[in-house]
Short mmCIF file of C-alpha atoms and ligand atoms in Angstrom, two decimals:
data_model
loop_
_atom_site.label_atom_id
_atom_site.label_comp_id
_atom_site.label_asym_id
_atom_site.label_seq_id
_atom_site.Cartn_x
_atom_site.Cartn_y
_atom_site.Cartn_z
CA UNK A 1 -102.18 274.17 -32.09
CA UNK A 2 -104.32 271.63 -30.23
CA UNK A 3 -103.39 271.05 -26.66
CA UNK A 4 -101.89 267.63 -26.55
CA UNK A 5 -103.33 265.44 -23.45
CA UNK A 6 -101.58 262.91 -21.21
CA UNK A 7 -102.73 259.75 -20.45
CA UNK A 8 -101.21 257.83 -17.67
CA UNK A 9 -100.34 254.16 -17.73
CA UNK A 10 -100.69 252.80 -14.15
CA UNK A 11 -99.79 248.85 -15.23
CA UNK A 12 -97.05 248.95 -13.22
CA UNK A 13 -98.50 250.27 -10.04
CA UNK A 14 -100.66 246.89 -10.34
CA UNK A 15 -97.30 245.35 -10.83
CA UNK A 16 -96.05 246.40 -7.75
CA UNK A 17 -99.39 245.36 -5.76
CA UNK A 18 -99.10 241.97 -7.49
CA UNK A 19 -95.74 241.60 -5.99
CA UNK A 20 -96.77 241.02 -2.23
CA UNK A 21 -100.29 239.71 -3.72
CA UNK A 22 -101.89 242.58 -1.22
CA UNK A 23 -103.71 245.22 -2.19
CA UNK A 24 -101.07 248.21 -2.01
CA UNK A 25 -100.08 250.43 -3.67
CA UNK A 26 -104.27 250.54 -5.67
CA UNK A 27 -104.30 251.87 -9.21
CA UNK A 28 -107.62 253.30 -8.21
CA UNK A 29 -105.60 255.60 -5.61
CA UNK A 30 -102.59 256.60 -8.33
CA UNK A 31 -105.73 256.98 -11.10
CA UNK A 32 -107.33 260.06 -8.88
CA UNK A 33 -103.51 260.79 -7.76
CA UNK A 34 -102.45 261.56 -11.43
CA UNK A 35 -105.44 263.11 -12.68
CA UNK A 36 -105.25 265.48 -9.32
CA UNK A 37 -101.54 266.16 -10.88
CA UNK A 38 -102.69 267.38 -14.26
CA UNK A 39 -103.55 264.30 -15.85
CA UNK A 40 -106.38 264.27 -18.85
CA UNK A 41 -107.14 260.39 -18.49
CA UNK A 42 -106.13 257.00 -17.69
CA UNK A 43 -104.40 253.94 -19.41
CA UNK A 44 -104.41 250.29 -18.44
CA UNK A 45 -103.78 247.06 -20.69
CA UNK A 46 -105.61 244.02 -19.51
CA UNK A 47 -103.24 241.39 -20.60
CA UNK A 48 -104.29 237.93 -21.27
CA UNK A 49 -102.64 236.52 -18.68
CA UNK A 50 -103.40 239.44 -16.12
CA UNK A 51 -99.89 240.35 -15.38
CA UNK A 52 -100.70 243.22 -13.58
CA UNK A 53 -104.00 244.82 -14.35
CA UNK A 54 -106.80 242.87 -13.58
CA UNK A 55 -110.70 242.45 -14.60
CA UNK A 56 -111.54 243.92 -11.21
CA UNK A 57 -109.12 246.87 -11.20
CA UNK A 58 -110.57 247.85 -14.88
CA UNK A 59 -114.22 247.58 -13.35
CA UNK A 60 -113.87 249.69 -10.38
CA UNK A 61 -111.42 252.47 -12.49
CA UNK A 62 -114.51 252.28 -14.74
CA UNK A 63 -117.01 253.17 -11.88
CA UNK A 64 -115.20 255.41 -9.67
CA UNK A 65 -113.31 257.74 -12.73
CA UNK A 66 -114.84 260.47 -14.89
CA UNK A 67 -111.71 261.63 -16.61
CA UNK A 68 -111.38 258.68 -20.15
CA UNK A 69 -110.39 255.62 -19.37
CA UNK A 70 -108.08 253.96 -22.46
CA UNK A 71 -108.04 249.96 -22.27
CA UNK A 72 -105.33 249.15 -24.34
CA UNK A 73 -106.13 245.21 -25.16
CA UNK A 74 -105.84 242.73 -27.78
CA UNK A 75 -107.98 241.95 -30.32
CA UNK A 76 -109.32 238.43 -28.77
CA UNK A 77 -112.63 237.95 -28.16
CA UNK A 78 -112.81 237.69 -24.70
CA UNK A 79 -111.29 241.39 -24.53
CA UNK A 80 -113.78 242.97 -27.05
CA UNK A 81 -116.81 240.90 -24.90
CA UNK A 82 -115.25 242.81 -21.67
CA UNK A 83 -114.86 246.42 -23.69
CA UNK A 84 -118.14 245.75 -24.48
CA UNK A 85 -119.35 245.20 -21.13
CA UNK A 86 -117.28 248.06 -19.39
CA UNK A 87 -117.64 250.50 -22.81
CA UNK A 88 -114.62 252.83 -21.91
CA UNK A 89 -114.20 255.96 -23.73
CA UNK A 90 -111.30 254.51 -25.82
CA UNK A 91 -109.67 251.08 -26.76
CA UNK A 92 -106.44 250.76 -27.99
CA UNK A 93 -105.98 247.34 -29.46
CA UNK A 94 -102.15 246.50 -29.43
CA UNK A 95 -100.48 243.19 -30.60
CA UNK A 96 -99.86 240.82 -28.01
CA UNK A 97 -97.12 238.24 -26.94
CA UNK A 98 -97.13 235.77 -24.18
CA UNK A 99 -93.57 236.04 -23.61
CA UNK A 100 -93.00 239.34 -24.48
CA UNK A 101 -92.10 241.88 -21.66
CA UNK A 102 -93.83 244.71 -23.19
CA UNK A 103 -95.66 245.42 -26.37
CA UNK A 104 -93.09 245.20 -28.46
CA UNK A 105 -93.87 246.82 -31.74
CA UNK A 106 -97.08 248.01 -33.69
CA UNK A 107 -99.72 246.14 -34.91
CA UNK A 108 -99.28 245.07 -38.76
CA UNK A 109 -102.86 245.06 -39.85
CA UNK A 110 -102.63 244.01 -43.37
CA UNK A 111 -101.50 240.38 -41.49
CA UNK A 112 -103.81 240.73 -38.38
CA UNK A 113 -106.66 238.51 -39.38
CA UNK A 114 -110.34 238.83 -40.02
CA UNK A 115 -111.67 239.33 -36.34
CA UNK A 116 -109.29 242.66 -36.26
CA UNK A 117 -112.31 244.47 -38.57
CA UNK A 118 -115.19 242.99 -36.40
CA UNK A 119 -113.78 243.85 -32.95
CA UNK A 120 -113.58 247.75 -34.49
CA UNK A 121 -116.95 247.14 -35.17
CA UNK A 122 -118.10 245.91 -32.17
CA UNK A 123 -116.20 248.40 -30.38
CA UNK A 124 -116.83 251.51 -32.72
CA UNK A 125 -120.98 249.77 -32.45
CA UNK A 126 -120.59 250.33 -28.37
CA UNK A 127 -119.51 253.61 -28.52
CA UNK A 128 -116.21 252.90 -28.12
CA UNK A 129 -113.27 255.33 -29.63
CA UNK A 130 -110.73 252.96 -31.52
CA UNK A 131 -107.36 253.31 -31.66
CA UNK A 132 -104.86 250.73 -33.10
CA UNK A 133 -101.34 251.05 -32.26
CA UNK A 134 -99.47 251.17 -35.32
CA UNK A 135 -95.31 251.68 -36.58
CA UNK A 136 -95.61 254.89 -38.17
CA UNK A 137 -95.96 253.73 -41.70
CA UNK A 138 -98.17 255.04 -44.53
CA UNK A 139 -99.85 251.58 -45.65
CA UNK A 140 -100.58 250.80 -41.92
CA UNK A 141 -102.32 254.07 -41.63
CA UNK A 142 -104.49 253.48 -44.46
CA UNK A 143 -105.16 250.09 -43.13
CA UNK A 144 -106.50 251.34 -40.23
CA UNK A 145 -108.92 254.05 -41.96
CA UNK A 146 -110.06 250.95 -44.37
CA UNK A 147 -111.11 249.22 -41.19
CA UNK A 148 -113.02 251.82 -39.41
CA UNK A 149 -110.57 252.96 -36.48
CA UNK A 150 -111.21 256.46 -35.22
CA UNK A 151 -107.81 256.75 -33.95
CA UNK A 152 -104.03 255.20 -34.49
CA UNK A 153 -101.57 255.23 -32.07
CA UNK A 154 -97.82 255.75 -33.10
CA UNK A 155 -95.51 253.46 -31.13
CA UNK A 156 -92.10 256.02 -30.13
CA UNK A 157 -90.58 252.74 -28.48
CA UNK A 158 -87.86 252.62 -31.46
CA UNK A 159 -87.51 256.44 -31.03
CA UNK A 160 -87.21 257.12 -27.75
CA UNK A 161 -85.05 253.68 -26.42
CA UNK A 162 -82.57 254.91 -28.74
CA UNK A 163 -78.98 256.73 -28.26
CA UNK A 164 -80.57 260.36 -28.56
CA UNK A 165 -77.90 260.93 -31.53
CA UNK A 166 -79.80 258.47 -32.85
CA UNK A 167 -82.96 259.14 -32.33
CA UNK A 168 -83.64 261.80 -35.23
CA UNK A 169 -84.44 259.19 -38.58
CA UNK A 170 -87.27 257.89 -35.84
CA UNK A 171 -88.20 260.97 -34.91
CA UNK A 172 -88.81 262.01 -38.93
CA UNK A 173 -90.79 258.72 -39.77
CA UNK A 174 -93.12 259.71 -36.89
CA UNK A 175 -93.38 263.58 -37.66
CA UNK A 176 -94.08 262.45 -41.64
CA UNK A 177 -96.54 259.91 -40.83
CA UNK A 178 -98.77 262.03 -37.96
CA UNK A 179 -99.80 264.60 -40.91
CA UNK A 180 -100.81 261.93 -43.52
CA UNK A 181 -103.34 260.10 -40.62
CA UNK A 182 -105.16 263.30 -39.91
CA UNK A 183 -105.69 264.06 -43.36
CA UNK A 184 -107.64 260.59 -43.29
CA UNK A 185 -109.37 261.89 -40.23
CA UNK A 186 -107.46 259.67 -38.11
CA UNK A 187 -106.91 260.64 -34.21
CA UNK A 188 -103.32 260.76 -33.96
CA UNK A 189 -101.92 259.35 -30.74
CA UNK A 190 -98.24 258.30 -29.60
CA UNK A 191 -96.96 256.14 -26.71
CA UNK A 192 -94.31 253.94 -26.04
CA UNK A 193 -91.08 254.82 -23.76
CA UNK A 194 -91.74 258.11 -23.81
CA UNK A 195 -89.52 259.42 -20.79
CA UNK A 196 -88.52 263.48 -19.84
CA UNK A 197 -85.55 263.59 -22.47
CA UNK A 198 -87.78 262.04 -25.32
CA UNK A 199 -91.27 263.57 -24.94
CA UNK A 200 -90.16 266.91 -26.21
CA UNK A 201 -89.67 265.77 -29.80
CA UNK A 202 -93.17 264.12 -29.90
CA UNK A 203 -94.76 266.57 -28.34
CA UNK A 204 -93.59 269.22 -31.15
CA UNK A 205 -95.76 267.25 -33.45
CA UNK A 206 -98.58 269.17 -34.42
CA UNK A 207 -101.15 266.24 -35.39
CA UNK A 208 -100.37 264.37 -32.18
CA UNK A 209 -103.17 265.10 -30.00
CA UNK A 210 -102.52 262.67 -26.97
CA UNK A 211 -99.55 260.68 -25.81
CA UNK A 212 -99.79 257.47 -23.61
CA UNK A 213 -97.05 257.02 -20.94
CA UNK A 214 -96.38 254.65 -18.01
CA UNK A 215 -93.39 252.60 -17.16
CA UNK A 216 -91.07 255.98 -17.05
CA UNK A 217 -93.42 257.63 -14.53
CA UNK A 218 -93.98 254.70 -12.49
CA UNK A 219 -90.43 254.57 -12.01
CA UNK A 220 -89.85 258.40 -11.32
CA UNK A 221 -92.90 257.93 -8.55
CA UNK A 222 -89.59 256.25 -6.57
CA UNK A 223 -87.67 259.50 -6.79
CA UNK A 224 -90.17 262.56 -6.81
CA UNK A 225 -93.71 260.94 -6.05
CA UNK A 226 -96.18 260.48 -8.83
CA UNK A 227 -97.90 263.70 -9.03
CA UNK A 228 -94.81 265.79 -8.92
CA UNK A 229 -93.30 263.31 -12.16
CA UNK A 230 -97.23 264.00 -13.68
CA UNK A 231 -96.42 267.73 -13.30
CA UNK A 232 -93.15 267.49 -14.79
CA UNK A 233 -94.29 265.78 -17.83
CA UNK A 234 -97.21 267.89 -18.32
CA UNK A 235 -94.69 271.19 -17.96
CA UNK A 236 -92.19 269.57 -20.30
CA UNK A 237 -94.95 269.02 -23.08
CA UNK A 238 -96.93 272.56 -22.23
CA UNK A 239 -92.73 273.79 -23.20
CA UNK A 240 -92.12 272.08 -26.32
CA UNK A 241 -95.83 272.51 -27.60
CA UNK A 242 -95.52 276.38 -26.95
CA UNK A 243 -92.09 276.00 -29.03
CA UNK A 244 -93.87 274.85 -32.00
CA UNK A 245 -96.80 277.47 -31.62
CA UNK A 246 -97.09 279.22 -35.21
N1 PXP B 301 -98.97 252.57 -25.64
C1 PXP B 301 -99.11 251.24 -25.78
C2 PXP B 301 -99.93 250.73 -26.91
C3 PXP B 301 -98.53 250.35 -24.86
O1 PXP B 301 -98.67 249.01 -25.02
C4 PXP B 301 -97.81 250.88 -23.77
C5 PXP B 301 -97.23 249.94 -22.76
O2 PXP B 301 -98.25 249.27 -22.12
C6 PXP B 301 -97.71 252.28 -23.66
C7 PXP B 301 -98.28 253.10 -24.62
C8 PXP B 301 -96.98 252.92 -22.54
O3 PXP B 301 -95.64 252.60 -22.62
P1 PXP B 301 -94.66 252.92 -21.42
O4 PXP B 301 -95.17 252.15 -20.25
O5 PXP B 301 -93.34 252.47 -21.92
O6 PXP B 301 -94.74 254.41 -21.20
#
């Protein structure tokens, strides 16, 4: 099975730096934390408004890091001219709401508009790996192969803010979904809420080859530190990918 890497969200360490307007706690300084943990790369989403991450973190995570660096970013021009700029190994373009607290569902690319295609083409054209975060749903795979992404990325958020009981019919549209994109030749990525008692079912997913998390192990970082959360996670997906193994 392939291994399945982690990619760490560090929004909400900017979050917490933006709340005193200082410069403490630095993403920079959780990035090479994480990645020192176990990490295989690094996630931020430069919002429009610049809620948390900013231009300037993005740039200097961009110079200082070797391990990928995922912007996760709408599909707006000024965020494909600054992908363009930066080129970071991946992109993850994600539907965006002003008011919204959080991405709050998967991009429906049928209804996304013209510029979606270009800014994969731009994007793909800088050597950028695309990903588009998508509900895990047949047509908006094949969307997403029709446009040119290289990579879709499965929001869990349904799946894993559910009553575990409940959980299960989520799980299945995800599990059902992750074989038909890499028979398209589709990357097959997941992210979205993924916390310790959740990971194990998407990690048991044998097309899933990386998994985006952030606000959970942000969060744990007040309890057991950042690396030792890192550690966890990686330990809890090394466990249920070994489960799976053939
Ligand atoms: N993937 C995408 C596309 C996202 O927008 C987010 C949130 O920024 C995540 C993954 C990570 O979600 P969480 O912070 O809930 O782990």
């Amino acid at each position: 099975m392939t291994p399945l890497r982690l990619s760490i969200n560090i929004d909400h360490v900017a979050t917490l730096r933006n709340a005193r307007a200082g410069t403490h706690p630095d993403p920079l300084d959780a990035a090479r934390a994480v990645l020192e943990a176990g990490a295989d790369g690094i996630t931020v989403h430069l919002r429009e408004d610049r809620r948390h991450i900013r231009d300037a973190d993005v740039e200097r995570l961009r110079a200082a890091l070797d391990a990928p660096l995922n912007l996760e970013m709408a599909a707006t021009e000024e965020m494909v001219a600054i992908a363009e700029r930066l080129r970071p190994a991946d992109c993850c373009i994600v539907p965006e709401g002003r008011h919204e607290l959080t991405t709050e569902g998967g991009l429906d690319i049928p209804r996304a508009g013209a510029f979606l295609a270009e800014a994969v083409r731009r994007l793909s054209g800088a050597g950028i790996r695309v990903s588009i975060f998508i509900e895990a749903d047949r047509a908006q795979v094949e969307a997403a192969v029709a446009i040119g992404a290289a990579a879709i990325e499965f929001h869990t958020g349904t799946y894993a803010d559910a009553a575990p009981d409940a959980r299960a019919p989520h799980l299945r549209r995800i599990a059902e979904a992750a074989p038909i994109a890499a028979a398209a030749g589709l990357a097959c990525h997941a992210g979205h809420g993924l916390a310790y008692d959740s990971i194990a079912g998407i990690a048991a997913i044998p097309d899933i080859s990386e998994v985006s998390i952030g606000h959970f192990l942000v969060g744990q970082a007040v309890f057991e530190g950042l690396p030792a959360a890192v550690r966890r996670m990686k330990a809890l997906i090394a466990e249920a990918r070994e489960a799976r193994r053939p």
